[in-house]
Every structure is written in C-alpha cells, then in structure tokens.
Coordinates of C-alpha atoms and ligand atoms in Angstrom, one line a residue:
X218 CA -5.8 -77.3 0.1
X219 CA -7.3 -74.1 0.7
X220 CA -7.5 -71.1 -1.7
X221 CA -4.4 -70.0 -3.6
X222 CA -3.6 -66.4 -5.2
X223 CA -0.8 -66.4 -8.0
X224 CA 2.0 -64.4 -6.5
X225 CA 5.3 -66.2 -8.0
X226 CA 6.7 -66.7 -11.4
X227 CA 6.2 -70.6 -11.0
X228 CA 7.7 -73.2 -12.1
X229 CA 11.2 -72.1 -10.7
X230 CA 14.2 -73.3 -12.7
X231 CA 15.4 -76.7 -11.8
X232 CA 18.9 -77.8 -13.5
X233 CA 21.9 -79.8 -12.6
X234 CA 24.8 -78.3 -11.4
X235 CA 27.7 -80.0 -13.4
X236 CA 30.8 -78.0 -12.5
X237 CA 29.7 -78.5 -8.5
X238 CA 28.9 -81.9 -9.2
X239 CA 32.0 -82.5 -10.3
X240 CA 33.8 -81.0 -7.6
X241 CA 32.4 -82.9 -5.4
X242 CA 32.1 -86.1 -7.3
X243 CA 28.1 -86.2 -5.8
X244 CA 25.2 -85.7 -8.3
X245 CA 23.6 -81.9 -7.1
X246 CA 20.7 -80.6 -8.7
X247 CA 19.4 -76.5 -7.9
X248 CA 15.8 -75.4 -7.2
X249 CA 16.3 -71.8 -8.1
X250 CA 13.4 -70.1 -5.5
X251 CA 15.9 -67.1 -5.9
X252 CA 14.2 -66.7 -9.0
X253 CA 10.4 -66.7 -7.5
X254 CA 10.1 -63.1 -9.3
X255 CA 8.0 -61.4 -6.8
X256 CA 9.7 -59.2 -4.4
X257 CA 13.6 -59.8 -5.2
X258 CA 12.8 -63.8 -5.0
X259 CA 12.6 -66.1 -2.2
X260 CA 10.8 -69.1 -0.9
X261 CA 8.4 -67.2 1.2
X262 CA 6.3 -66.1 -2.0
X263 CA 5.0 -70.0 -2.4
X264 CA 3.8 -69.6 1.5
X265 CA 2.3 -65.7 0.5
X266 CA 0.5 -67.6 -2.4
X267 CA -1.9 -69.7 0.3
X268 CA -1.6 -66.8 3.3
X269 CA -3.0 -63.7 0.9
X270 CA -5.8 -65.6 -0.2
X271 CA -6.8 -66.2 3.2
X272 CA -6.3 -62.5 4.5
X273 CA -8.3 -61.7 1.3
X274 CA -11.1 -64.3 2.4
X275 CA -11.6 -63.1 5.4
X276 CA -11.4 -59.5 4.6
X277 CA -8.3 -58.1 6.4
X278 CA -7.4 -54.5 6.0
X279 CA -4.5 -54.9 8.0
X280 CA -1.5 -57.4 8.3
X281 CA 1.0 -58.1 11.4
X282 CA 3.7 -60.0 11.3
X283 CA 7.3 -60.2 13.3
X284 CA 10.9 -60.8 12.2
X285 CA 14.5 -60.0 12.0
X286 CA 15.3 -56.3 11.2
X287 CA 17.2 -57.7 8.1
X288 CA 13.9 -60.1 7.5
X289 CA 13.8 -61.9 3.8
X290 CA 10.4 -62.2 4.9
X291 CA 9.0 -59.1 5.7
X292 CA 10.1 -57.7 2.6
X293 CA 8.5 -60.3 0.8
X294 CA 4.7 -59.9 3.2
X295 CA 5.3 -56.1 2.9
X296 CA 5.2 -56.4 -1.0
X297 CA 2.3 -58.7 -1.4
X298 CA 0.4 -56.5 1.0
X299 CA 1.0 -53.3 -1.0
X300 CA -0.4 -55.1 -4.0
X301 CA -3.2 -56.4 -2.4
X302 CA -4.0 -53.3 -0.6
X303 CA -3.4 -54.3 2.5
X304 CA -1.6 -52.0 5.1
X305 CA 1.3 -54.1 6.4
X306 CA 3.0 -53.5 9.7
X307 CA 6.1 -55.9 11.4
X308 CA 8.1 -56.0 14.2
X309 CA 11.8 -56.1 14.0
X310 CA 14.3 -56.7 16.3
X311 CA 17.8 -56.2 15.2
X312 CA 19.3 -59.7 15.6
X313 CA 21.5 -60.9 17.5
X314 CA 20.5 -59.0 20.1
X315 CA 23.7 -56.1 21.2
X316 CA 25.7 -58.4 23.4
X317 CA 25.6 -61.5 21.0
X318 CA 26.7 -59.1 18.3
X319 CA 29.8 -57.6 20.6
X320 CA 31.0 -61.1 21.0
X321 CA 30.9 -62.1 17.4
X322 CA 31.8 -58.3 16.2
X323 CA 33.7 -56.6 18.3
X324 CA 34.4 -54.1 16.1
X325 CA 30.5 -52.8 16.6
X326 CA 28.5 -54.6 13.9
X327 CA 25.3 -54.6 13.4
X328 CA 25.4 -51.0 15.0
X329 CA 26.0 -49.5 12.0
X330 CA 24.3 -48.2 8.9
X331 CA 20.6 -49.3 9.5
X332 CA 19.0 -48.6 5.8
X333 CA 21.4 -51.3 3.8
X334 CA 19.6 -54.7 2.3
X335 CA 16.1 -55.5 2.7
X336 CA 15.5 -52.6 4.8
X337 CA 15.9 -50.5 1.4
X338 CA 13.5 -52.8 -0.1
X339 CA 11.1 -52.1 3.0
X340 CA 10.7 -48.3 2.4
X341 CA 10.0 -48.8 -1.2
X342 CA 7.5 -51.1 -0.7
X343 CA 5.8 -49.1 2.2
X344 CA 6.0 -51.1 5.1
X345 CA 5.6 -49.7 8.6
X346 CA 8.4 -51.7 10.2
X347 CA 8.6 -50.6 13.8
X348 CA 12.5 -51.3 14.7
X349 CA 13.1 -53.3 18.1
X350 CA 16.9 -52.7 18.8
X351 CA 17.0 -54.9 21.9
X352 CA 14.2 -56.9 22.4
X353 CA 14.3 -60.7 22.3
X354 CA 12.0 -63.1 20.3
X355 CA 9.2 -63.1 23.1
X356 CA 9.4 -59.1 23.2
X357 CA 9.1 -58.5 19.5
X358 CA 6.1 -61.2 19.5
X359 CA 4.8 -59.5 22.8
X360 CA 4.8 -56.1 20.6
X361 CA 3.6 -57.3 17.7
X362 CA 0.6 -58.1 19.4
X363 CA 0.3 -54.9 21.0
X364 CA 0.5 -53.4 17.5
X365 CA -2.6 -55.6 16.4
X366 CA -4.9 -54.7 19.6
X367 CA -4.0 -51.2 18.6
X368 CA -5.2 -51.7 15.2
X369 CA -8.5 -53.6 16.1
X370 CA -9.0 -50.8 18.9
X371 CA -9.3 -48.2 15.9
X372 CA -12.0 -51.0 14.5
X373 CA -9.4 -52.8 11.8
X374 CA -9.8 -56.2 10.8
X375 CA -6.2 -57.4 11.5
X376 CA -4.4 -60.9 9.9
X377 CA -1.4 -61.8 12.4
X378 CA 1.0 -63.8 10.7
X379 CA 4.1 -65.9 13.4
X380 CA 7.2 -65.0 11.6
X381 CA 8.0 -66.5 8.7
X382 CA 5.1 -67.1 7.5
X383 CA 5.3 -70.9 9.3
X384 CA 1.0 -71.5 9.6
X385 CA -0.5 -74.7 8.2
X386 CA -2.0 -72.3 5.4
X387 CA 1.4 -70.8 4.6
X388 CA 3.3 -74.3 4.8
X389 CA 0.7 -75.6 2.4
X390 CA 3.0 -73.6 -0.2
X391 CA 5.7 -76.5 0.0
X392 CA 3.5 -79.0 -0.1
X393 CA 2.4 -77.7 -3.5
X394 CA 6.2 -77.2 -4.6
X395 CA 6.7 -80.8 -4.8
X396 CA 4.3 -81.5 -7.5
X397 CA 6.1 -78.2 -9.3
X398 CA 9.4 -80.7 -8.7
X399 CA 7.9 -83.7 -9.5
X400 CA 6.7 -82.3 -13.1
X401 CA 10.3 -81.2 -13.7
X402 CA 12.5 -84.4 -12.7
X403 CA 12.1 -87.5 -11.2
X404 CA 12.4 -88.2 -7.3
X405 CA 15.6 -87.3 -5.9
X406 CA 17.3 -89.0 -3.2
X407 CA 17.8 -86.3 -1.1
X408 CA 16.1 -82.3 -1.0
X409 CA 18.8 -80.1 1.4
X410 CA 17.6 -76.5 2.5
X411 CA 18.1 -73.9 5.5
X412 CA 15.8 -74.2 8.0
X413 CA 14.3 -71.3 10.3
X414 CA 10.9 -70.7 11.1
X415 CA 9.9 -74.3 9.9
X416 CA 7.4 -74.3 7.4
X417 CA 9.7 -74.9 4.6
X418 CA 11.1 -78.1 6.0
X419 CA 7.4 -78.8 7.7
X420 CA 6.0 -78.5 4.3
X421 CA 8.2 -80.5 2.1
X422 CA 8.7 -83.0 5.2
X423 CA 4.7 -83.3 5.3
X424 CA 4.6 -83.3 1.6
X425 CA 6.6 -85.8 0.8
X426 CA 4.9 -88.2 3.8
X427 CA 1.7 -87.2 2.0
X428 CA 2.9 -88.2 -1.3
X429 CA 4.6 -91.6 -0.4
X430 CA 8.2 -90.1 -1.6
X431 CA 11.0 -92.2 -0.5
X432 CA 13.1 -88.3 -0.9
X433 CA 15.0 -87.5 2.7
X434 CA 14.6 -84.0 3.6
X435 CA 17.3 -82.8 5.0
X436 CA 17.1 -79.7 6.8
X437 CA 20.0 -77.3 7.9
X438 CA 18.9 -75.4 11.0
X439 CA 20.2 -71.6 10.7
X440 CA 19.9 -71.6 14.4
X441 CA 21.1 -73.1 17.4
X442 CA 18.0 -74.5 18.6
X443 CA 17.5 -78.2 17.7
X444 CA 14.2 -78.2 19.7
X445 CA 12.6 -77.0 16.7
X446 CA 11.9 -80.0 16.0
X447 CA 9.2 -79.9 17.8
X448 CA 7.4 -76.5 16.5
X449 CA 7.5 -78.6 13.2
X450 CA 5.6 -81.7 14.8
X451 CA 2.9 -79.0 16.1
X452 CA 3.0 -77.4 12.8
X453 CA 2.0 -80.8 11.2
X454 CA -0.4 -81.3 13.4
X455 CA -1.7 -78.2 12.6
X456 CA -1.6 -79.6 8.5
X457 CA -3.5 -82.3 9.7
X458 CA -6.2 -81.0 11.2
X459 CA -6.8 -78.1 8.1
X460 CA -6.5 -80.8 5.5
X461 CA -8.3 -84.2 7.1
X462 CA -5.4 -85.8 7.1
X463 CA -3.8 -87.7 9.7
X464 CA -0.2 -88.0 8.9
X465 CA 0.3 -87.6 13.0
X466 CA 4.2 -86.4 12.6
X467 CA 6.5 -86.2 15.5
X468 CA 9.4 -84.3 16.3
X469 CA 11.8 -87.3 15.0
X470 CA 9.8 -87.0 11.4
X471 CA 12.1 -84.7 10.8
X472 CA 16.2 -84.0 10.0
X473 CA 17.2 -81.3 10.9
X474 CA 21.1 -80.5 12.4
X475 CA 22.5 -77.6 14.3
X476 CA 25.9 -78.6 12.9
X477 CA 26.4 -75.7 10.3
X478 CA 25.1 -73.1 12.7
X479 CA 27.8 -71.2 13.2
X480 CA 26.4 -70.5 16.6
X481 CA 23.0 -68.6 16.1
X482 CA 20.6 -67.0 13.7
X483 CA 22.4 -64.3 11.6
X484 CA 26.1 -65.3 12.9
X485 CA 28.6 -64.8 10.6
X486 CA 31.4 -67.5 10.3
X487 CA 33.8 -68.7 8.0
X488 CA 32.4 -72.3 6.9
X489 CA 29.4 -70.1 5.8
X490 CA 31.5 -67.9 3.6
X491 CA 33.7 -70.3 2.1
X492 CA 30.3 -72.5 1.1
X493 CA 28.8 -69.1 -0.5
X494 CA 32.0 -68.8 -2.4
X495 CA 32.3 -72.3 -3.7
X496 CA 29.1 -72.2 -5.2
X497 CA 30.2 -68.3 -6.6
X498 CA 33.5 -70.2 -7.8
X499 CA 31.9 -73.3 -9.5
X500 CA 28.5 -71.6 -10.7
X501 CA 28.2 -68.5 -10.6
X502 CA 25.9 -68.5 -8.1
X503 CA 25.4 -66.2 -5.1
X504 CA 24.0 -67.2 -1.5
X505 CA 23.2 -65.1 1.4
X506 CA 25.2 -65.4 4.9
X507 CA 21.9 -65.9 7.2
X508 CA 20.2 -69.1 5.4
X509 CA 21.5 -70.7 2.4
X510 CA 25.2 -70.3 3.0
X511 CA 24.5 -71.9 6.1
X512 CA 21.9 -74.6 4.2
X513 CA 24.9 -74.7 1.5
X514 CA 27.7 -75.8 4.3
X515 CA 25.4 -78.1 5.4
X516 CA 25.4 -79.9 1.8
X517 CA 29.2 -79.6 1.6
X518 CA 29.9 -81.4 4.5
X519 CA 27.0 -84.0 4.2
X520 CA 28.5 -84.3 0.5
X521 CA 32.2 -84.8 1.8
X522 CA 30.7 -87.6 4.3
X523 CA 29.5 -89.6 1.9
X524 CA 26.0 -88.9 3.0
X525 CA 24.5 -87.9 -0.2
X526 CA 24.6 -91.3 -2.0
X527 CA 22.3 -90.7 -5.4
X528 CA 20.9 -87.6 -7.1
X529 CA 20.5 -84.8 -3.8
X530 CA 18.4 -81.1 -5.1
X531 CA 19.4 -78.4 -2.9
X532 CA 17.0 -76.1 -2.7
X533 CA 17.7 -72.3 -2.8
X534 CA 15.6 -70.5 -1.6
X535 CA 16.5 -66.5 -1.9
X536 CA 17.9 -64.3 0.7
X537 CA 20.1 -61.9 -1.9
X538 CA 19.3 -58.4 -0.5
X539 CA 21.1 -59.6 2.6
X540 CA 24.6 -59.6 0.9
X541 CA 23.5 -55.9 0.8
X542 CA 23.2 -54.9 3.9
X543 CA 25.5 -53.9 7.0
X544 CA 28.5 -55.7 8.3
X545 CA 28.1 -58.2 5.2
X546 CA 31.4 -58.0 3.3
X547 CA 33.2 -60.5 2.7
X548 CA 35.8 -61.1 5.2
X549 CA 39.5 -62.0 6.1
X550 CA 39.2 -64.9 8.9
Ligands
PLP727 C1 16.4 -67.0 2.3 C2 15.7 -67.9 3.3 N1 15.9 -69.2 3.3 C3 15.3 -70.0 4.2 C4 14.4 -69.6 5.1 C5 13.8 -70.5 6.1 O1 12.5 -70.8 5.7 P1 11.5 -71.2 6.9 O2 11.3 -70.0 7.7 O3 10.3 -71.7 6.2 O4 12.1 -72.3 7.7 C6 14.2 -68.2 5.2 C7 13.2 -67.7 6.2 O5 13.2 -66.5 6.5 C8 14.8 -67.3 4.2 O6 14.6 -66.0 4.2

C-alpha cells in the first residue's frame, strides 16, 4: 500500500437493516459511507485518503480533476484540497449532454437553476469549477488537460486526477475498506454498490481476490456502458503492478449489469425513485437519484430474484447533496 492521510471518520457504521429485511424476506446489512464525515460523506473520501498523500509526496500545488457538473466527487477533491492547501480546479460538463436531457425532460431540465446541490457545496469550499455545458466526456478530459498545461506553463507542479478518483492509488482506498468490514462482521455472501468510474467495484473486486473472500461483488453500473468492464481489468492491472501483485484480472472478474440504468449516467426514472423511497419507507434512509438509487434497484430486483441467497451488505456510499439540486423532486410518473 502506499502512504495514507486520515481524511474520513472511519470505521463507518455497519448494521442490519431489519424492517428492509423483512420486507424482503432476504438478510440486508448497510455500510453507511454516507456517514464518511468529510465533505457531506461519500465513498470518495477512502480513495482521497491514498490520492492526497501522494499529491502531498510529490509536492503538488495544484490539483485537476474532471467530472459531472453535479459531481459527488469534486466536491469531495475540492474540500480535501482546501485543507491541504492545495488549489483545486475541475472540469464540468453538465450531464446529459442538452439533447439527452430534452428527451428525458422535455420540460427543460437540467437548464435550470445552476447553483442547487453540490454546486453550493463547491463555492464554499473554493473550487474553481470551469462549467462545460455541452461538451462530451473526451471534451471535458481534452479541457482538463488544457487547464493543467496552463498551470505548468505558469511553473505549477500540477496532480491530474481521471474522474472519480478511479487510479490504482485512489482504488487502494477499497481495498483497505474490507479489513474496516472484516473487523465489524463476518464475510457476507454478497457486497452490492453503484458503479461509475470503477474504482469502487475495482477496489473491493481486487480486494476481495487479494484477501481469498469467497464475497460476490456485485456491481450496479449507473451507466449504460457495460464495456466498463474493461477499464476495471486495466485498473487492476494497474493495482498489480503498484503493489507486486499479480492478481492478472480480466474484464469477466468482474459483475457488473447495465440493468438498473435507467438509460444513462444521471437519468432519472421511476424504478430509481421508487427504490430511494422504499429504503425512506422502511428505514429512514435517503439515497440519491444518480448512484445509489440506481445501486439500490439493482439490490431490489436481485433480492426479488432470489439472487441474494445468505447475508448480502449493500454498500452506501453518499451522494445526498444531489437530492438538492435542480430538476430533483420527486416526481409523478
Ligand atoms: C454517491 C456515489 N456512489 C457511487 C459512485 C461510484 O463510485 P466509483 O466512481 O468508484 O465507481 C460515485 C462516484 O462518483 C458516487 O458519487
């Protein structure tokens, strides 16, 4: 492992949740990285843990990252890097792109009020978030680059991060998580989580290979792109060579489905909502509409297959400031 800064209030709680379980008539535990307590929450503080001791270790002045305007991410790099001193810049695109978002909103959303959810959060940590209305995912990483030659030009000493936070040092932060699990309650059959830029379900799937856990990781993609599968592979590969290990993943290491969806990253739709709202109705809980409603779905239906034989953890892992911000009510369907 390489160096680690404490960031997060660790462990997270872990509990059952009866009333759910009962519901469903399936044993379903809670790993509550809502409750990370840096930031407003969220699992990308275990990834900042590894990624700002390396920016540290190598002296960076400057970090650049990418993202969704609506980013749980950004928020969560922007803040670390205001208490580390570090200027923090990101480029957002406002996801989906205009035409996606007339299809799926006609009635104009996400055109709307820009400063609602974690874009709030950004101004209060700082952040120079350089807004990308229309750009696709290659444009905003295109940019983002631009922004760091720009910054090295003026003689800064610049750490990129990809999106998300997905790096072998950053997915090292899951890897670590399972010992955090593994001192709060034996193995579970099955860990089910959203899915985006990877190194949550590259970490725990790596993790768990690494530890010999029998535990399936079951990853719900928040996106319609089940060729992810094999940025994970890479991402391992990458694991492998920073660690000396050589686990060799490949793309079918990993379970992941598209199923839940609903179409594309940040796509609102009504399985998501009802999920958020049985976990509201039977605990009290809240979920957000991009990632763990969708990762939430995905548990439902597995659970009403019969797929989640034993004790499954579902693994929560933040998002809240999104039911804040535009176009995020909930609806009538
Ligand atoms: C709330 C939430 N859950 C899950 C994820 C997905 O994690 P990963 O990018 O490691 O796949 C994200 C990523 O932004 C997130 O913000």
């Amino acid at each position: 492992m390489t160096e680690r800064i404490s960031i997060i209030c660790s462990p997270t709680p872990l509990h059952r949740l009866s009333r759910l379980s009962e519901h469903l008539g399936c044993e379903i535990w809670i790993k509550r990285d809502d409750l990370t307590g840096f930031a407003g929450g969220g699992n990308k503080g275990r990834k900042l843990e590894f990624l700002m001791a390396e920016a540290l270790r190598v002296g960076a002045d400057a970090v650049v990252t990418r993202g969704a305007w609506q980013s749980n991410w950004i928020r969560q790099c922007g803040a670390a890097c205001r208490v580390f001193g570090i200027e923090f810049h990101a480029a957002a695109a406002m996801w989906p792109y205009p035409d996606e978002a007339r299809k799926t909103r006609p009635d104009g959303w996400p055109d709307g009020n820009l400063w609602t959810g974690n874009a709030v959060l950004n101004k209060w940590t700082g952040a120079n978030v350089h807004l990308l209305p229309d750009m696709t995912f290659d444009q905003v990483e295109e940019e983002a680059q631009r922004i760091a030659e720009d910054l090295r030009s003026k003689g800064r000493n610049v750490f990129s991060i990809p999106g998300g936070g997905s790096t072998a040092i950053g997915a090292q932060g899951f890897i670590a998580a399972l010992d955090e699990i593994a001192m709060q309650q034996d193995e579970f059959d099955q860990i089910v989580f959203g899915s985006g830029s990877g190194g949550t379900q590259t970490g725990l799937t790596y993790g768990g290979r690494l530890k010999g856990l029998r535990t399936r990781m079951l990853g719900i993609c928040t996106d319609d792109e089940p060729e992810m599968v094999e940025d994970f592979a890479a991402l391992a590969g990458d694991l492998d060579a920073l660690l000396g290990q050589s686990l060799n993943l490949n793309a079918e290491d990993f379970w992941l489905t598209t199923e839940y969806c609903a179409g594309g990253y940040q796509v609102p739709s009504q399985e998501t909502q009802e999920a958020m709202e049985v976990l509201v109705d039977t605990e009290g809980i809240f979920l957000d509409p991009v990632y763990t409603g969708k990762a939430f779905a995905g548990l439902l239906g597995l659970a009403r297959a019969g797929e989640l034989p034993g004790r499954t953890l579902f693994w929560h892992t933040g998002g809240f400031p999104v039911l804040f911000a535009d176009g995020r009510l909930p609806r009538e369907w």
